[in-house]
PDB file of C-alpha atoms in Angstrom:
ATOM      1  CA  UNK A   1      14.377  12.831   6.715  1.00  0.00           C
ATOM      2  CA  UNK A   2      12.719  13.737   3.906  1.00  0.00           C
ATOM      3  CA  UNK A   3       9.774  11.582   2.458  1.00  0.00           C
ATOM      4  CA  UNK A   4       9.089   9.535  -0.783  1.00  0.00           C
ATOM      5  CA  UNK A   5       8.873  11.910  -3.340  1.00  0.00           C
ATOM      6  CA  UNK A   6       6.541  11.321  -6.687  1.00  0.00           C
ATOM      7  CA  UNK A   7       6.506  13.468 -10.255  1.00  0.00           C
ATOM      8  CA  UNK A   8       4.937  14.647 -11.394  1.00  0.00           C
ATOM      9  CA  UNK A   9       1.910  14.535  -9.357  1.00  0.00           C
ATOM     10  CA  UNK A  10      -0.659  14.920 -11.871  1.00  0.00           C
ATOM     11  CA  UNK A  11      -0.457  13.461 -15.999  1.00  0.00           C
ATOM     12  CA  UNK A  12      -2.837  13.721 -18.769  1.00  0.00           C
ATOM     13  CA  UNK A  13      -2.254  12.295 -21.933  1.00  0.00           C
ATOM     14  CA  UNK A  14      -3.988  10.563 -24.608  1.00  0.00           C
ATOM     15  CA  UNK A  15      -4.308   6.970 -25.887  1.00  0.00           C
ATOM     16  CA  UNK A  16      -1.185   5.869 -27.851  1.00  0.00           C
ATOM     17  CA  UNK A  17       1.040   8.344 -26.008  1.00  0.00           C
ATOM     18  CA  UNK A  18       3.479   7.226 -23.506  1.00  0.00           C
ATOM     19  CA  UNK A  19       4.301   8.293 -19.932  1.00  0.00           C
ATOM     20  CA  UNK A  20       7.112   7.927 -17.585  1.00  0.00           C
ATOM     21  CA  UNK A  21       6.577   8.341 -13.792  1.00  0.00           C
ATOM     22  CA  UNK A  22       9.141   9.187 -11.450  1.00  0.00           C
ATOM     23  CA  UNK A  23      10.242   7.760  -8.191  1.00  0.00           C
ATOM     24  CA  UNK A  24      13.001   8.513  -5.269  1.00  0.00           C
ATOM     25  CA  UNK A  25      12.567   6.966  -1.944  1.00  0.00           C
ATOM     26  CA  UNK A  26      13.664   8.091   1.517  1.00  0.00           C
ATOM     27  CA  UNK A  27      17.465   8.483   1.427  1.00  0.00           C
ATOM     28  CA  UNK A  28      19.055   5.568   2.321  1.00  0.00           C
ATOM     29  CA  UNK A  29      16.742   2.836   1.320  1.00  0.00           C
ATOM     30  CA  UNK A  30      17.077   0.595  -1.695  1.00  0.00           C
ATOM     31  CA  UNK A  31      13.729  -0.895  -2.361  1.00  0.00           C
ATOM     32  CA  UNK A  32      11.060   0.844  -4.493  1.00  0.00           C
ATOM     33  CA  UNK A  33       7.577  -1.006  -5.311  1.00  0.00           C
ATOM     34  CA  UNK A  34       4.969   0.594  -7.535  1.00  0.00           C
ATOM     35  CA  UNK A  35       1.457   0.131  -7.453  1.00  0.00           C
ATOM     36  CA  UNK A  36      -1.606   0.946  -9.628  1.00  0.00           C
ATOM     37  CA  UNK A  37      -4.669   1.862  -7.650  1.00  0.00           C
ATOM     38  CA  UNK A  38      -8.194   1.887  -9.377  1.00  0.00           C
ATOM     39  CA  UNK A  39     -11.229   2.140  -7.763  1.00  0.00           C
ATOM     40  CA  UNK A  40     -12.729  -1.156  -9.563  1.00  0.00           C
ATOM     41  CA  UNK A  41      -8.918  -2.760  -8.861  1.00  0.00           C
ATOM     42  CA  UNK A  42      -7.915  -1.729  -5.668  1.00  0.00           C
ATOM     43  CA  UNK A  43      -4.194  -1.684  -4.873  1.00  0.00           C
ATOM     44  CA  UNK A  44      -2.212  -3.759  -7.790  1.00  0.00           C
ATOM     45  CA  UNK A  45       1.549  -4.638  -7.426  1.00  0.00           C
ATOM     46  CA  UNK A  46       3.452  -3.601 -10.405  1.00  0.00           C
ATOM     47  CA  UNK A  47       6.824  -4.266  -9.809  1.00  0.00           C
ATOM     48  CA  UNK A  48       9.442  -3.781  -7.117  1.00  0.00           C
ATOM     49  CA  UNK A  49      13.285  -2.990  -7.840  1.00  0.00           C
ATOM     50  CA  UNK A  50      15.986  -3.481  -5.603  1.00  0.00           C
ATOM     51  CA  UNK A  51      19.709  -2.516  -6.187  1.00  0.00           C
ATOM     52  CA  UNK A  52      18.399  -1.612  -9.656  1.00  0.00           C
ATOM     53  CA  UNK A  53      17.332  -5.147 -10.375  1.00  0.00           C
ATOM     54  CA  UNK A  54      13.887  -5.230 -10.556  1.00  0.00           C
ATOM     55  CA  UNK A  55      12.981  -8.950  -8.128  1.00  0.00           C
ATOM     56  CA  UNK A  56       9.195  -8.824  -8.378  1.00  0.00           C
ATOM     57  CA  UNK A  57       6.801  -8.298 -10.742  1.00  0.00           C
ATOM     58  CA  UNK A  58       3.117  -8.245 -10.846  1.00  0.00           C
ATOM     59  CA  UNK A  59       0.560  -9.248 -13.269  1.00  0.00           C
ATOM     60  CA  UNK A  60       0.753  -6.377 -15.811  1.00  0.00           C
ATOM     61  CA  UNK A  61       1.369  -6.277 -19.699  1.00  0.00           C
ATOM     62  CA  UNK A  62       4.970  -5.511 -20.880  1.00  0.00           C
ATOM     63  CA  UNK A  63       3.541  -1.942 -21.665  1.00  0.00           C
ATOM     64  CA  UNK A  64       4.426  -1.574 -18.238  1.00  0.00           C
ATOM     65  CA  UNK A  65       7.684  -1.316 -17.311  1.00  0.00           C
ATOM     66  CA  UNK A  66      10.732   0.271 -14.593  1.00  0.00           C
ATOM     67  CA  UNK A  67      13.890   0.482 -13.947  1.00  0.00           C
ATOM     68  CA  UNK A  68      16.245   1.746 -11.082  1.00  0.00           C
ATOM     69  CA  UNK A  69      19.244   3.901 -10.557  1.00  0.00           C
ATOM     70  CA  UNK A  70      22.463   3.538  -8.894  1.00  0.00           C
ATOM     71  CA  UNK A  71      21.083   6.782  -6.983  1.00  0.00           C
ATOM     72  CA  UNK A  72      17.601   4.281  -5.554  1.00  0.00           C
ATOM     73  CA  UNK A  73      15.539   6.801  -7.618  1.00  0.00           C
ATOM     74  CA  UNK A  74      13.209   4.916 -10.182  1.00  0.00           C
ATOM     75  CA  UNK A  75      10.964   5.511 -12.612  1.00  0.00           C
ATOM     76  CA  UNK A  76       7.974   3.646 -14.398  1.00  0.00           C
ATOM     77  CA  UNK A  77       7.356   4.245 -17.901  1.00  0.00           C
ATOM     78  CA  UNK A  78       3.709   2.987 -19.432  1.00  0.00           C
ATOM     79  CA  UNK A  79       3.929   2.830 -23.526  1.00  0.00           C
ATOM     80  CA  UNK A  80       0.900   2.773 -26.218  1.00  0.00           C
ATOM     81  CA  UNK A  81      -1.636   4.169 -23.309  1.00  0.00           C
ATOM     82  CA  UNK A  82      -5.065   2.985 -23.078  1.00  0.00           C
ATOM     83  CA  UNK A  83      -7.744   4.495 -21.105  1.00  0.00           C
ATOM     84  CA  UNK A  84      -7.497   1.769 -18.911  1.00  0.00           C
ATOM     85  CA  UNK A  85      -4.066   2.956 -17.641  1.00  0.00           C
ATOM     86  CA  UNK A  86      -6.284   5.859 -16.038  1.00  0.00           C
ATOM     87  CA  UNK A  87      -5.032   5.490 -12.093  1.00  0.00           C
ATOM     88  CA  UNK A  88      -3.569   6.595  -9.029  1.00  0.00           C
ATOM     89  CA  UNK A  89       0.096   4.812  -9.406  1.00  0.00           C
ATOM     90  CA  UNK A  90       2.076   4.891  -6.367  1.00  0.00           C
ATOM     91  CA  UNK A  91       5.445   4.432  -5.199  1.00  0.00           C
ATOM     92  CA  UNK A  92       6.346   2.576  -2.124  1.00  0.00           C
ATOM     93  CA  UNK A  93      10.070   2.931  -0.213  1.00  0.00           C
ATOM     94  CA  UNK A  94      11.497   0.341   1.615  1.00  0.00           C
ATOM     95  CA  UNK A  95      15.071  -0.208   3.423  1.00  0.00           C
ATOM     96  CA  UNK A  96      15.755  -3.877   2.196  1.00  0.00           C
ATOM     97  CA  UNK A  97      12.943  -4.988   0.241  1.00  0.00           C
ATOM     98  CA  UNK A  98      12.445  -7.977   2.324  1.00  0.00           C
ATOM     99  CA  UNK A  99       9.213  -9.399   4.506  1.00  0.00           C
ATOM    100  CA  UNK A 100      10.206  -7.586   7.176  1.00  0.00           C
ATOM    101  CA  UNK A 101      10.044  -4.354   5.736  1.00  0.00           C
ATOM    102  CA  UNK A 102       7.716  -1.418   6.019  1.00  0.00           C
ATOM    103  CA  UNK A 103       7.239   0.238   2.707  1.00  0.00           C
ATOM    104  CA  UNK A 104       6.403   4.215   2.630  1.00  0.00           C
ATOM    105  CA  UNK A 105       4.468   5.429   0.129  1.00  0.00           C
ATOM    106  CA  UNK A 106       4.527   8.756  -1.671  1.00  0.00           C
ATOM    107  CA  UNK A 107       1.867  10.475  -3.010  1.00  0.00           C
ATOM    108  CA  UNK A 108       1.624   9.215  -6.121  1.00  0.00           C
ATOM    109  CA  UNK A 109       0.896  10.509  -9.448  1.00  0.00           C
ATOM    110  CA  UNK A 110      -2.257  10.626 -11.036  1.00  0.00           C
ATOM    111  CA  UNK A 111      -2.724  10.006 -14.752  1.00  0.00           C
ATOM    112  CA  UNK A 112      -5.310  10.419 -16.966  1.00  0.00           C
ATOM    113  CA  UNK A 113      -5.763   9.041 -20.322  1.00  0.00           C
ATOM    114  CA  UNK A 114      -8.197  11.102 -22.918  1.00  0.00           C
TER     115      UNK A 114
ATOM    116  CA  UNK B   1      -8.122 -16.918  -3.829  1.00  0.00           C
ATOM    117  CA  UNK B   2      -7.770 -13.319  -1.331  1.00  0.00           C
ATOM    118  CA  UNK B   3      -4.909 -13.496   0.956  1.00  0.00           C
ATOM    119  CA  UNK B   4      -6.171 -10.047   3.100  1.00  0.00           C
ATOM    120  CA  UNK B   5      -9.904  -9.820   3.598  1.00  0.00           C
ATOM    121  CA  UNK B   6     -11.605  -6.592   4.606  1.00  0.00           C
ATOM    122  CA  UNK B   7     -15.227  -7.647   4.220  1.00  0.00           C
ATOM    123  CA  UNK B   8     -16.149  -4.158   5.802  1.00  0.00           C
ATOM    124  CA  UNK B   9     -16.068  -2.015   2.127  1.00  0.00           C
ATOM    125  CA  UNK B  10     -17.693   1.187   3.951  1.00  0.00           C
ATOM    126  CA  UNK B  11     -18.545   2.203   7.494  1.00  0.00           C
ATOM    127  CA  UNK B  12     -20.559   5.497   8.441  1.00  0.00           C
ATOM    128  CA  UNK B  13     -20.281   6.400  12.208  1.00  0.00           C
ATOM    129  CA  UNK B  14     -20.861   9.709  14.008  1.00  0.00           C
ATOM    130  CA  UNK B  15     -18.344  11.431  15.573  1.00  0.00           C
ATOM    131  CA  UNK B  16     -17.148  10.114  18.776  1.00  0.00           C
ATOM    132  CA  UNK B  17     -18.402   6.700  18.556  1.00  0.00           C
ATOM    133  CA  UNK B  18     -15.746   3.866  18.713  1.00  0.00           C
ATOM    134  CA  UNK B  19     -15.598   2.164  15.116  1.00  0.00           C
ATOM    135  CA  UNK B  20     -13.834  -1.294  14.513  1.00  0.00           C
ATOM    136  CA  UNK B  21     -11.896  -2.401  10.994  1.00  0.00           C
ATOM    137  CA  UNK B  22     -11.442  -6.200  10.489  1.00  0.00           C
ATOM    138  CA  UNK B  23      -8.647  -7.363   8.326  1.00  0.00           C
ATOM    139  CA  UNK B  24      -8.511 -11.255   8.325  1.00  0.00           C
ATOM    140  CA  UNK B  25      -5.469 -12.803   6.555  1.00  0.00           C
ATOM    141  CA  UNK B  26      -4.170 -16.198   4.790  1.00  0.00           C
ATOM    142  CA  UNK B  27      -0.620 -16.827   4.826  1.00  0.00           C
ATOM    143  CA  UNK B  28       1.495 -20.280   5.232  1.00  0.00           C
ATOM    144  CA  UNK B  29       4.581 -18.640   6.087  1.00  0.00           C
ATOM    145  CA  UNK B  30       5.469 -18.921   9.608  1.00  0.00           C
ATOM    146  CA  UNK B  31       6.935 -15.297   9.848  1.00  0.00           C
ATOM    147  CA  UNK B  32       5.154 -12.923   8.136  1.00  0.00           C
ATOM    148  CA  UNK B  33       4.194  -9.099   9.345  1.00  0.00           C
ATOM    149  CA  UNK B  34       0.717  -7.037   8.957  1.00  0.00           C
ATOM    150  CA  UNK B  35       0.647  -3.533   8.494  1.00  0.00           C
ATOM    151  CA  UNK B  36      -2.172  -0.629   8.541  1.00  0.00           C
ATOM    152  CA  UNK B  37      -2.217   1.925   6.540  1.00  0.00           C
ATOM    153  CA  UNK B  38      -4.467   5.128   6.161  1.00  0.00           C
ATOM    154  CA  UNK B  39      -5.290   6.964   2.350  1.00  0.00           C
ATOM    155  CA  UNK B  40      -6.951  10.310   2.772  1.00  0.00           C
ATOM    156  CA  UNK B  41      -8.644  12.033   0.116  1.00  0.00           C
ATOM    157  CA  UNK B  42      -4.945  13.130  -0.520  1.00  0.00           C
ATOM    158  CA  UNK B  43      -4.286  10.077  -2.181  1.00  0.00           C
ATOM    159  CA  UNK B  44      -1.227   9.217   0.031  1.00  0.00           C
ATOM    160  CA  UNK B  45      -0.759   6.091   2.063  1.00  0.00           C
ATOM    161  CA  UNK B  46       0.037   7.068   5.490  1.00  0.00           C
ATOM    162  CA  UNK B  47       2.036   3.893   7.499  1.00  0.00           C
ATOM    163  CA  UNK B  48       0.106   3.310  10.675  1.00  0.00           C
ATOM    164  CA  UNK B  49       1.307   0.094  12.176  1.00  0.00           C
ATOM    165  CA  UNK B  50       3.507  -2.941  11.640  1.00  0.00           C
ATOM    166  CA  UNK B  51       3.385  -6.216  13.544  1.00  0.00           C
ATOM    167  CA  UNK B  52       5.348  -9.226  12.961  1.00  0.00           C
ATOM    168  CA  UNK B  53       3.648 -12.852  13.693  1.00  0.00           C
ATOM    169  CA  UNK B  54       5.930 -13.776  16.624  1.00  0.00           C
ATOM    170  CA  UNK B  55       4.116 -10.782  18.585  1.00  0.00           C
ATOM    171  CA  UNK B  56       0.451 -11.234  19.458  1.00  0.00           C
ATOM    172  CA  UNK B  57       0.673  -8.166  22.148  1.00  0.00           C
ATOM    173  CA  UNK B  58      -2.567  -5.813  21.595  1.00  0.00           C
ATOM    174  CA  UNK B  59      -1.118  -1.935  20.148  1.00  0.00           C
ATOM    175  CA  UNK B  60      -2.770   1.265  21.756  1.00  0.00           C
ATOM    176  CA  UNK B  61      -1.554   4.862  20.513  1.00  0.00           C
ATOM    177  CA  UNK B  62      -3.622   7.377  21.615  1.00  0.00           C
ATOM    178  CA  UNK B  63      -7.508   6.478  19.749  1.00  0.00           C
ATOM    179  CA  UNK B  64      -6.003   3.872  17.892  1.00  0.00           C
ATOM    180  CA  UNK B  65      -5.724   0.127  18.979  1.00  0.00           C
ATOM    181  CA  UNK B  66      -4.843  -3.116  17.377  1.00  0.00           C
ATOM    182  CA  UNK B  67      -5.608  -6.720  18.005  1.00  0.00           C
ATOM    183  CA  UNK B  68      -3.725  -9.658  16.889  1.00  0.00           C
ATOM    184  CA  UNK B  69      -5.219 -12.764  17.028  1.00  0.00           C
ATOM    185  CA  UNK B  70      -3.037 -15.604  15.589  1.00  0.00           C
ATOM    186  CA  UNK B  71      -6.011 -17.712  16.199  1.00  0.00           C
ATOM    187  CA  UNK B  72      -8.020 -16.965  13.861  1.00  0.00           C
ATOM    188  CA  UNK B  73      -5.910 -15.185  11.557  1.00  0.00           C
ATOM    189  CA  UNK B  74      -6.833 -11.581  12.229  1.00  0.00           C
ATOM    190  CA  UNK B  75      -5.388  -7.915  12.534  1.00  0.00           C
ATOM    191  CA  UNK B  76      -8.216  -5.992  13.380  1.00  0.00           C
ATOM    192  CA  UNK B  77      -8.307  -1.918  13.962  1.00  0.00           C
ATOM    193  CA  UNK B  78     -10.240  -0.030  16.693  1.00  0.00           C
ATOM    194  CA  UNK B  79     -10.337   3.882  16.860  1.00  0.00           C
ATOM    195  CA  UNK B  80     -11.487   5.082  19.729  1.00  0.00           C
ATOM    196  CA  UNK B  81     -13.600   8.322  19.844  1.00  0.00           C
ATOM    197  CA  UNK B  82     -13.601   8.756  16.798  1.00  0.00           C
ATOM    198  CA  UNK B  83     -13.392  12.020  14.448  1.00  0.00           C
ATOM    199  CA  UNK B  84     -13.837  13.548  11.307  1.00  0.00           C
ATOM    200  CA  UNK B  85     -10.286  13.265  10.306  1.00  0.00           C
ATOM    201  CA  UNK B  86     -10.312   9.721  10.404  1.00  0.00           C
ATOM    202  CA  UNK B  87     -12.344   9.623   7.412  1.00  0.00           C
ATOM    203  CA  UNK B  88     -10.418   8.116   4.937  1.00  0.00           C
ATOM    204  CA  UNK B  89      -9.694   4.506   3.268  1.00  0.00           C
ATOM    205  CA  UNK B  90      -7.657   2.245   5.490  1.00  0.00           C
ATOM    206  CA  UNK B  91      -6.180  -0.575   4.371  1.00  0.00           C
ATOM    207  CA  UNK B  92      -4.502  -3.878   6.019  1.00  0.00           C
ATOM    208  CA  UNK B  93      -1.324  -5.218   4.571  1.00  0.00           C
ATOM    209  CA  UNK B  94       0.651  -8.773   4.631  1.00  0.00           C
ATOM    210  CA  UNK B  95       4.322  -9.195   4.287  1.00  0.00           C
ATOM    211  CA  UNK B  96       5.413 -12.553   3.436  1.00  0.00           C
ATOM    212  CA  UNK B  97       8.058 -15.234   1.218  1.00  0.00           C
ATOM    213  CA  UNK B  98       5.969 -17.323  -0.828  1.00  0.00           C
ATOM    214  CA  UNK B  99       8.408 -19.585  -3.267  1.00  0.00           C
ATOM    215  CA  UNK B 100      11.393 -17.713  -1.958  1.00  0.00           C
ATOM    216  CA  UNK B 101       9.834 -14.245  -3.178  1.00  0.00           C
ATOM    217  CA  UNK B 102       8.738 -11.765  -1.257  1.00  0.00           C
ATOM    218  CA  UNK B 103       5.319 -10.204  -1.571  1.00  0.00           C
ATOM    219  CA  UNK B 104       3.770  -7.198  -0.057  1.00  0.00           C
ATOM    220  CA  UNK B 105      -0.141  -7.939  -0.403  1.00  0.00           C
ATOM    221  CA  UNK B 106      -3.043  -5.453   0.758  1.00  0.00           C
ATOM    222  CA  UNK B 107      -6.750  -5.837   1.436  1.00  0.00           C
ATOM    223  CA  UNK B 108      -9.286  -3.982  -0.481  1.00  0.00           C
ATOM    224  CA  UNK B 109      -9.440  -1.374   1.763  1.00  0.00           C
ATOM    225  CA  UNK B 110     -12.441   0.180   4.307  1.00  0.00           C
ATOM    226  CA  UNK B 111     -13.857   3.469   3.649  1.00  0.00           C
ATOM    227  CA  UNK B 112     -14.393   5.038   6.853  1.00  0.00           C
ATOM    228  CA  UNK B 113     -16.671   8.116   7.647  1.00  0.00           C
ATOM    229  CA  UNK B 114     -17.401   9.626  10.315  1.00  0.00           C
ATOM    230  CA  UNK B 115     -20.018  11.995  10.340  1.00  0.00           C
ATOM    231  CA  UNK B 116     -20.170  15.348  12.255  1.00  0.00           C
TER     232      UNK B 116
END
């Protein structure tokens, strides 16, 4: 089975530009997170979509934002950029999206804001 | 206020010594599960373990071990023998429903290196 697959895998842009990430999970599940992982922020919990309904969402602005297709595959799109935005984001699989689920990551993308 | 600790934010060991992550956690749910997960320089989190709260059973697989103590609230990680290619950041991770919404929450993560 293949694995959660991420692209692209490395972004640079500048401030003011946008960015949209993509996203498709492991065939078959329905649930895809994203994260935003700094190294003065750790792991933060963007948002997580399920049946293209997106049922969680962390504390970010409403620069950030996703959406999901009928097909499970997502994608995150960041607007007006700020050097800030400069992270590892990451995209987590799961099969229900519920506490008992293990979520599989991919291996992210990494943007860079100039 | 943090609902995964990992108070450990780097160890150094040399190779082949046993090396011990602790991950306590906060949670009032009654069913909940704790995961461990491993980020090499790659950048990719790599699933290592789930255990739900009804299941206090201690994990081996191969170097790796895992003890759950309900008691006081933690999920800590043991490699045994350890090696260079278990340098990396691990990180421990809580499932649970808070409010009817469920949350995926990790720790801050433990830089591990082991030293040739």
């Amino acid at each position: 089975k293949a694995g959660v697959t991420q692209t692209p895998r490395y972004l640079i842009k500048t401030r003011g530009q946008q960015v949209t990430l993509s996203c498709s999970p492991i065939s078959g599940h329905r649930s895809v997170s994203w994260y935003q992982q700094t190294p003065g922020q750790g792991l933060q919990f963007l948002f997580e979509y399920f049946s293209e309904t997106q049922r969680n969402k962390g504390n970010f602005p409403g620069r950030f934002s996703g959406r999901q297709f009928s097909n499970s595959r997502s994608e995150m799109n960041v607007s007006t950029l700020e050097l800030g935005d400069s992270a590892l984001y990451l995209c987590a699989s799961g099969a229900s999206g519920g506490v008992t689920d293990t979520q599989y990551f991919g291996p992210g993308t990494r943007l860079t804001v100039l | 206020a943090q609902k995964v600790t990992q108070a450990q934010t780097e160890i150094s060991v040399v190779e082949k010594e046993d090396v011990t992550l602790d991950c306590v956690y906060e949670t009032r749910d009654t069913t909940y599960y704790l995961f461990w997960y491993k980020q090499p320089p790659s950048g990719e989190l790599v699933f290592l373990i789930r255990r739900n709260s009804f299941d206090e059973q201690n994990e081996i697989s191969g170097r790796y071990s895992w003890n759950f103590q309900k008691s006081t609230s933690s999920f800590n990680f043991t490699i045994t023998a350890s090696q260079v290619v278990d340098s990396a950041v691990y990180f421990c991770a809580l499932s649970e429903t808070t409010s009817g919404t469920y949350k995926y929450i990790f720790g801050t993560g433990t830089r591990l290196k082991v030293l040739a």
